[in-house]
Short mmCIF file of C-alpha atoms in Angstrom, two decimals:
data_model
loop_
_atom_site.label_atom_id
_atom_site.label_comp_id
_atom_site.label_asym_id
_atom_site.label_seq_id
_atom_site.Cartn_x
_atom_site.Cartn_y
_atom_site.Cartn_z
CA UNK E 1 37.07 -9.37 19.20
CA UNK E 2 36.53 -11.37 16.04
CA UNK E 3 37.22 -9.20 12.96
CA UNK E 4 34.61 -10.98 10.89
CA UNK E 5 31.93 -10.40 13.51
CA UNK E 6 32.89 -6.73 13.69
CA UNK E 7 32.58 -6.46 9.91
CA UNK E 8 29.09 -7.96 10.08
CA UNK E 9 28.13 -5.73 13.03
CA UNK E 10 29.23 -2.65 11.08
CA UNK E 11 27.13 -3.64 8.08
CA UNK E 12 24.05 -4.21 10.27
CA UNK E 13 24.51 -0.93 12.17
CA UNK E 14 25.00 0.95 8.90
CA UNK E 15 21.98 -0.64 7.18
CA UNK E 16 19.67 -0.70 10.20
CA UNK E 17 18.38 -4.19 9.48
CA UNK E 18 19.58 -7.77 9.32
CA UNK E 19 18.05 -8.34 5.89
CA UNK E 20 19.70 -5.32 4.24
CA UNK E 21 23.05 -6.18 5.82
CA UNK E 22 22.70 -9.77 4.62
CA UNK E 23 22.10 -8.57 1.07
CA UNK E 24 25.24 -6.40 1.24
CA UNK E 25 27.35 -9.20 2.72
CA UNK E 26 25.80 -11.98 0.60
CA UNK E 27 24.78 -13.83 3.76
CA UNK E 28 21.43 -15.15 4.92
CA UNK E 29 19.51 -13.21 7.56
CA UNK E 30 19.87 -16.12 9.99
CA UNK E 31 23.65 -16.21 9.50
CA UNK E 32 23.91 -12.48 10.18
CA UNK E 33 21.68 -12.82 13.24
CA UNK E 34 23.85 -15.64 14.65
CA UNK E 35 27.01 -13.57 14.27
CA UNK E 36 25.44 -10.57 16.03
CA UNK E 37 24.22 -12.76 18.91
CA UNK E 38 27.68 -14.31 19.23
CA UNK E 39 29.29 -10.85 19.33
CA UNK E 40 26.83 -9.66 21.99
CA UNK E 41 27.57 -12.77 24.08
CA UNK E 42 31.34 -12.27 23.78
CA UNK E 43 30.95 -8.65 24.94
CA UNK E 44 28.28 -9.52 27.50
CA UNK E 45 26.09 -6.63 26.33
CA UNK E 46 23.18 -5.78 24.05
CA UNK E 47 24.17 -3.92 20.89
CA UNK E 48 20.74 -3.45 19.27
CA UNK E 49 17.18 -2.75 20.34
CA UNK E 50 14.91 -4.89 18.13
CA UNK E 51 11.53 -3.60 17.01
CA UNK E 52 9.13 -4.01 14.10
CA UNK E 53 10.69 -1.27 11.93
CA UNK E 54 14.26 -2.51 12.26
CA UNK E 55 17.19 -2.19 14.64
CA UNK E 56 18.33 0.72 16.79
CA UNK E 57 21.77 0.84 18.37
CA UNK E 58 22.02 0.80 22.14
CA UNK E 59 24.44 3.13 23.88
CA UNK E 60 27.04 0.34 23.87
CA UNK E 61 26.26 -0.33 20.21
CA UNK E 62 26.85 3.35 19.35
CA UNK E 63 30.28 3.17 21.00
CA UNK E 64 31.22 0.09 19.01
CA UNK E 65 29.82 1.58 15.77
CA UNK E 66 31.99 4.69 16.23
CA UNK E 67 35.02 2.40 16.51
CA UNK E 68 34.14 0.25 13.48
CA UNK E 69 33.35 3.35 11.41
CA UNK E 70 36.81 4.73 12.17
CA UNK E 71 38.37 1.35 11.36
CA UNK E 72 36.46 1.20 8.08
CA UNK E 73 37.72 4.64 7.02
CA UNK E 74 41.30 3.63 7.84
CA UNK E 75 40.90 0.44 5.79
CA UNK E 76 39.54 2.51 2.88
CA UNK E 77 42.59 4.78 3.16
CA UNK E 78 44.92 1.76 3.15
CA UNK E 79 43.12 0.33 0.12
CA UNK E 80 43.45 3.68 -1.66
CA UNK E 81 47.20 3.74 -0.97
CA UNK E 82 47.56 0.22 -2.32
CA UNK E 83 45.63 1.12 -5.48
CA UNK E 84 47.77 4.23 -5.85
CA UNK E 85 50.90 2.08 -6.03
CA UNK E 86 49.89 1.30 -9.60
CA UNK E 87 51.38 3.35 -12.42
CA UNK E 88 48.07 4.59 -13.86
CA UNK E 89 45.90 7.37 -12.41
CA UNK E 90 42.37 6.04 -11.94
CA UNK E 91 39.64 5.56 -9.36
CA UNK E 92 37.59 7.89 -7.17
CA UNK E 93 38.97 11.17 -5.87
CA UNK E 94 36.87 13.02 -3.31
CA UNK E 95 37.52 16.77 -3.58
CA UNK E 96 36.01 19.38 -1.30
CA UNK E 97 36.03 23.17 -1.54
CA UNK E 98 33.71 26.12 -1.06
CA UNK E 99 30.62 26.61 -3.24
CA UNK E 100 32.01 29.80 -4.75
CA UNK E 101 35.47 28.52 -5.65
CA UNK E 102 34.14 25.16 -6.75
CA UNK E 103 31.45 26.50 -9.09
CA UNK E 104 33.20 29.60 -10.42
CA UNK E 105 36.82 28.49 -10.74
CA UNK E 106 37.40 24.74 -10.29
CA UNK E 107 34.49 23.00 -12.02
CA UNK E 108 34.85 24.86 -15.37
CA UNK E 109 38.51 23.75 -15.55
CA UNK E 110 38.06 20.06 -14.73
CA UNK E 111 37.62 19.18 -18.41
CA UNK E 112 41.41 19.53 -18.76
CA UNK E 113 42.03 17.06 -15.94
CA UNK E 114 39.60 14.52 -17.44
CA UNK E 115 41.23 14.89 -20.86
CA UNK E 116 44.54 13.84 -19.32
CA UNK E 117 43.16 11.19 -16.94
CA UNK E 118 39.83 9.91 -18.35
CA UNK E 119 39.60 7.05 -15.82
CA UNK E 120 39.39 9.38 -12.82
CA UNK E 121 36.06 9.53 -10.98
CA UNK E 122 35.90 12.85 -9.17
CA UNK E 123 33.36 13.38 -6.39
CA UNK E 124 33.22 17.18 -6.05
CA UNK E 125 31.74 18.18 -2.68
CA UNK E 126 30.96 21.89 -2.51
CA UNK E 127 30.06 23.23 0.92
CA UNK E 128 31.25 25.80 3.41
CA UNK E 129 31.65 23.20 6.17
CA UNK E 130 35.27 22.07 6.63
CA UNK E 131 35.33 18.32 6.03
CA UNK E 132 37.59 16.06 8.09
CA UNK E 133 40.37 14.85 5.78
CA UNK E 134 42.10 12.42 8.20
CA UNK E 135 38.71 10.74 8.74
CA UNK E 136 38.37 10.41 4.93
CA UNK E 137 35.32 12.64 4.54
CA UNK E 138 37.33 13.83 1.52
CA UNK E 139 40.71 13.02 -0.02
CA UNK E 140 41.84 16.55 -0.87
CA UNK E 141 40.59 20.03 -0.01
CA UNK E 142 40.99 23.55 -1.33
CA UNK E 143 40.36 25.85 1.61
CA UNK E 144 40.17 29.59 2.08
CA UNK E 145 42.43 29.52 5.14
CA UNK E 146 45.42 27.51 6.30
CA UNK E 147 44.38 24.11 7.73
CA UNK E 148 45.04 23.77 11.45
CA UNK E 149 45.41 19.98 11.66
CA UNK E 150 49.02 18.84 12.07
CA UNK E 151 48.69 15.60 10.08
CA UNK E 152 47.89 17.35 6.80
CA UNK E 153 50.17 18.26 3.93
CA UNK E 154 49.30 21.77 2.85
CA UNK E 155 50.42 24.02 -0.01
CA UNK E 156 49.54 27.67 -0.48
CA UNK E 157 48.07 28.14 -3.95
CA UNK E 158 47.22 31.82 -4.27
CA UNK E 159 45.59 34.79 -2.58
CA UNK E 160 42.09 36.12 -3.18
CA UNK E 161 40.51 39.55 -2.56
CA UNK E 162 36.81 40.41 -2.57
CA UNK E 163 36.16 43.41 -4.81
CA UNK E 164 33.29 45.35 -6.34
CA UNK E 165 32.19 44.52 -9.89
CA UNK E 166 29.31 45.42 -12.20
CA UNK E 167 28.47 44.55 -15.78
CA UNK E 168 29.27 47.08 -18.48
CA UNK E 169 25.59 47.14 -19.47
CA UNK E 170 24.53 47.96 -15.90
CA UNK E 171 26.97 50.88 -15.62
CA UNK E 172 26.05 52.38 -18.97
CA UNK E 173 23.71 55.33 -18.58
CA UNK E 174 23.67 55.18 -14.77
CA UNK E 175 25.11 57.58 -12.24
CA UNK E 176 28.92 57.26 -12.10
CA UNK E 177 30.53 55.58 -9.08
CA UNK E 178 33.58 57.58 -8.04
CA UNK E 179 33.37 57.26 -4.25
CA UNK E 180 31.66 55.11 -1.64
CA UNK E 181 28.73 57.49 -1.16
CA UNK E 182 27.84 57.06 -4.85
CA UNK E 183 26.79 53.47 -4.07
CA UNK E 184 23.62 54.89 -2.51
CA UNK E 185 22.27 55.46 -6.02
CA UNK E 186 22.91 51.82 -6.99
CA UNK E 187 21.83 48.34 -5.93
CA UNK E 188 24.41 46.39 -3.93
CA UNK E 189 24.50 42.61 -4.50
CA UNK E 190 26.36 40.67 -1.82
CA UNK E 191 26.29 37.73 0.52
CA UNK E 192 24.06 37.99 3.56
CA UNK E 193 26.31 38.92 6.52
CA UNK E 194 24.97 35.87 8.37
CA UNK E 195 25.80 33.38 5.61
CA UNK E 196 28.90 31.17 5.72
CA UNK E 197 31.84 33.08 4.23
CA UNK E 198 35.44 33.98 5.00
CA UNK E 199 35.90 36.68 7.61
CA UNK E 200 37.52 39.08 5.11
CA UNK E 201 34.41 38.96 2.94
CA UNK E 202 32.09 39.41 5.93
CA UNK E 203 34.09 42.46 7.08
CA UNK E 204 33.92 44.11 3.65
CA UNK E 205 30.20 43.39 3.39
CA UNK E 206 29.52 44.87 6.83
CA UNK E 207 31.47 47.98 5.85
CA UNK E 208 29.46 48.42 2.64
CA UNK E 209 26.15 47.85 4.41
CA UNK E 210 26.98 50.61 6.91
CA UNK E 211 26.27 53.12 4.12
CA UNK E 212 22.71 54.27 3.54
CA UNK E 213 21.92 52.01 0.58
CA UNK E 214 18.61 52.48 -1.19
CA UNK E 215 18.48 49.02 -2.77
CA UNK E 216 20.01 45.70 -1.75
CA UNK E 217 20.05 42.08 -2.91
CA UNK E 218 21.65 39.45 -0.68
CA UNK E 219 22.43 35.89 -1.78
CA UNK E 220 23.90 33.05 0.28
CA UNK E 221 26.73 32.17 -2.14
CA UNK E 222 28.97 33.81 -4.75
CA UNK E 223 27.48 31.87 -7.66
CA UNK E 224 24.17 33.62 -7.01
CA UNK E 225 25.89 37.00 -6.66
CA UNK E 226 27.65 36.45 -10.00
CA UNK E 227 24.42 35.50 -11.77
CA UNK E 228 22.75 38.67 -10.47
CA UNK E 229 25.66 40.88 -11.53
CA UNK E 230 25.87 39.26 -14.98
CA UNK E 231 22.17 39.99 -15.41
CA UNK E 232 22.75 43.70 -14.67
CA UNK E 233 21.06 43.81 -11.26
CA UNK E 234 23.68 45.94 -9.54
CA UNK E 235 27.18 46.23 -8.10
CA UNK E 236 28.34 42.94 -6.63
CA UNK E 237 30.91 41.82 -4.07
CA UNK E 238 32.85 39.03 -5.81
CA UNK E 239 36.22 37.28 -5.50
CA UNK E 240 38.77 38.60 -7.97
CA UNK E 241 39.37 35.16 -9.55
CA UNK E 242 36.11 35.53 -11.54
CA UNK E 243 37.49 38.31 -13.75
CA UNK E 244 39.35 36.03 -16.15
CA UNK E 245 36.27 33.99 -17.04
CA UNK E 246 33.83 36.92 -17.15
CA UNK E 247 35.53 39.75 -19.07
CA UNK E 248 32.27 41.72 -19.25
CA UNK E 249 32.66 42.60 -15.58
CA UNK E 250 34.04 46.04 -14.74
CA UNK E 251 35.75 46.73 -11.45
CA UNK E 252 34.08 49.49 -9.45
CA UNK E 253 35.91 51.63 -6.87
CA UNK E 254 39.38 50.05 -7.39
CA UNK E 255 40.57 51.23 -3.99
CA UNK E 256 37.93 49.10 -2.22
CA UNK E 257 38.79 45.47 -1.51
CA UNK E 258 38.81 42.96 1.32
CA UNK E 259 41.83 41.78 3.26
CA UNK E 260 43.87 39.03 1.64
CA UNK E 261 42.35 35.53 1.71
CA UNK E 262 44.97 32.75 1.40
CA UNK E 263 43.95 29.66 -0.59
CA UNK E 264 45.47 26.32 0.45
CA UNK E 265 45.42 22.83 -1.00
CA UNK E 266 45.54 20.12 1.70
CA UNK E 267 45.47 16.34 1.92
CA UNK E 268 46.28 13.71 4.58
CA UNK E 269 49.89 12.74 5.21
CA UNK E 270 48.97 9.09 4.57
CA UNK E 271 48.06 9.97 0.96
CA UNK E 272 51.46 11.53 0.26
CA UNK E 273 52.26 8.85 -2.36
CA UNK E 274 48.81 8.90 -3.99
CA UNK E 275 49.06 9.30 -7.75
CA UNK E 276 45.49 10.60 -7.89
CA UNK E 277 46.33 13.32 -5.37
CA UNK E 278 49.52 14.18 -7.26
CA UNK E 279 47.62 14.41 -10.56
CA UNK E 280 45.00 16.72 -9.04
CA UNK E 281 47.61 18.84 -7.21
CA UNK E 282 49.68 19.32 -10.36
CA UNK E 283 46.58 20.16 -12.40
CA UNK E 284 45.46 22.85 -9.93
CA UNK E 285 48.95 24.37 -9.75
CA UNK E 286 49.22 24.50 -13.55
CA UNK E 287 45.81 26.15 -13.82
CA UNK E 288 46.72 28.76 -11.22
CA UNK E 289 49.95 29.59 -13.07
CA UNK E 290 47.93 30.02 -16.28
CA UNK E 291 45.31 32.07 -14.36
CA UNK E 292 47.98 34.46 -13.03
CA UNK E 293 49.54 34.80 -16.46
CA UNK E 294 46.19 35.78 -18.03
CA UNK E 295 45.51 38.31 -15.28
CA UNK E 296 48.91 39.90 -15.78
CA UNK E 297 48.35 40.04 -19.55
CA UNK E 298 44.97 41.72 -19.08
CA UNK E 299 46.48 44.34 -16.77
CA UNK E 300 49.23 45.14 -19.30
CA UNK E 301 46.66 45.37 -22.11
#
C-alpha cells in the first residue's frame, strides 16, 4: 500500500470529512478525494460510507484505521526518540497517575521541575484508568501497583499506607478516639467503596464501614476527602504522603492502617534514552528522597 495514501486515509478517518482532512494536510478536497478513491480501488473495497453529515468508516475502514492509528503512534514514538537525541530537555511529556497522587503530591512539586527545565511542556493526565504506555497514551506513569506489561521499564519509588487523619480543630473539644468503637461518635470521611481505588484502600474502608457509624461522608477521590478533613468535617481515610504538606492533620488510631501499596514509575522500553523521561524520573526520585527525609525529621521531633 502507498504510504502517502495511508497518511491521507488516516487524516480523513480521524477528521470525519474530506474538507477537514484537506485543511490539516494542506490539500484540496478534490485531491484528498482522489487519493481515497485510488486507495479503495487498490484494496478493492469501500472504506467510507458517504452521507450528508460527513464520512463513516465501513468495517474494512475500521480495520485499516486501527492499523494506521498504531503506525501513527509508533512514528510519534520514533520522532520523540529522535528529538531526545538532542542535548537539551524540551518538548511535550505526557505523564499519567492517579487523581489523588497527582493532585496531592505531584502537581504541587512540579514548579521545581519547570525551574530546572523551563522548555518542558507537561501534559498531566490524572485518572484511575491505567493508560497504555506502549501505545503512547502516555510517556511515563506513576502507578499504585507494579505494571504487568513486559516491555516497560519500571522502578519502585516508595510505599504508601492509608491511615486515619483529622484536623486539630476538629478533634478539639470532641469525644476522644482511643479505639475503633469511638469512631461511632464521629463522622467518617472516605472514598465510596464502589469508586476506583487500590484494593488496600477499599479493604480498609470496608472494615471501617462495618462499624455502626452515625455519620458518614463519601467522596470519589482523595482530593475531596482531604478538603473535607481540612475543613473539620470528620475523620478521613487518606494516604500517608499528605502529612508533610498538611501539618495540621493529626493521625487518629495509629494502629489502624491499610496494607502496603507499592508506587512504581514506568515508561516504555523504547524511551529508555529519552532525556525528558530521565529528567522527570530524576526529579521524582529526588523529591521522594526529600519527602522521606522530612517525614523522618518530623518523627524525631
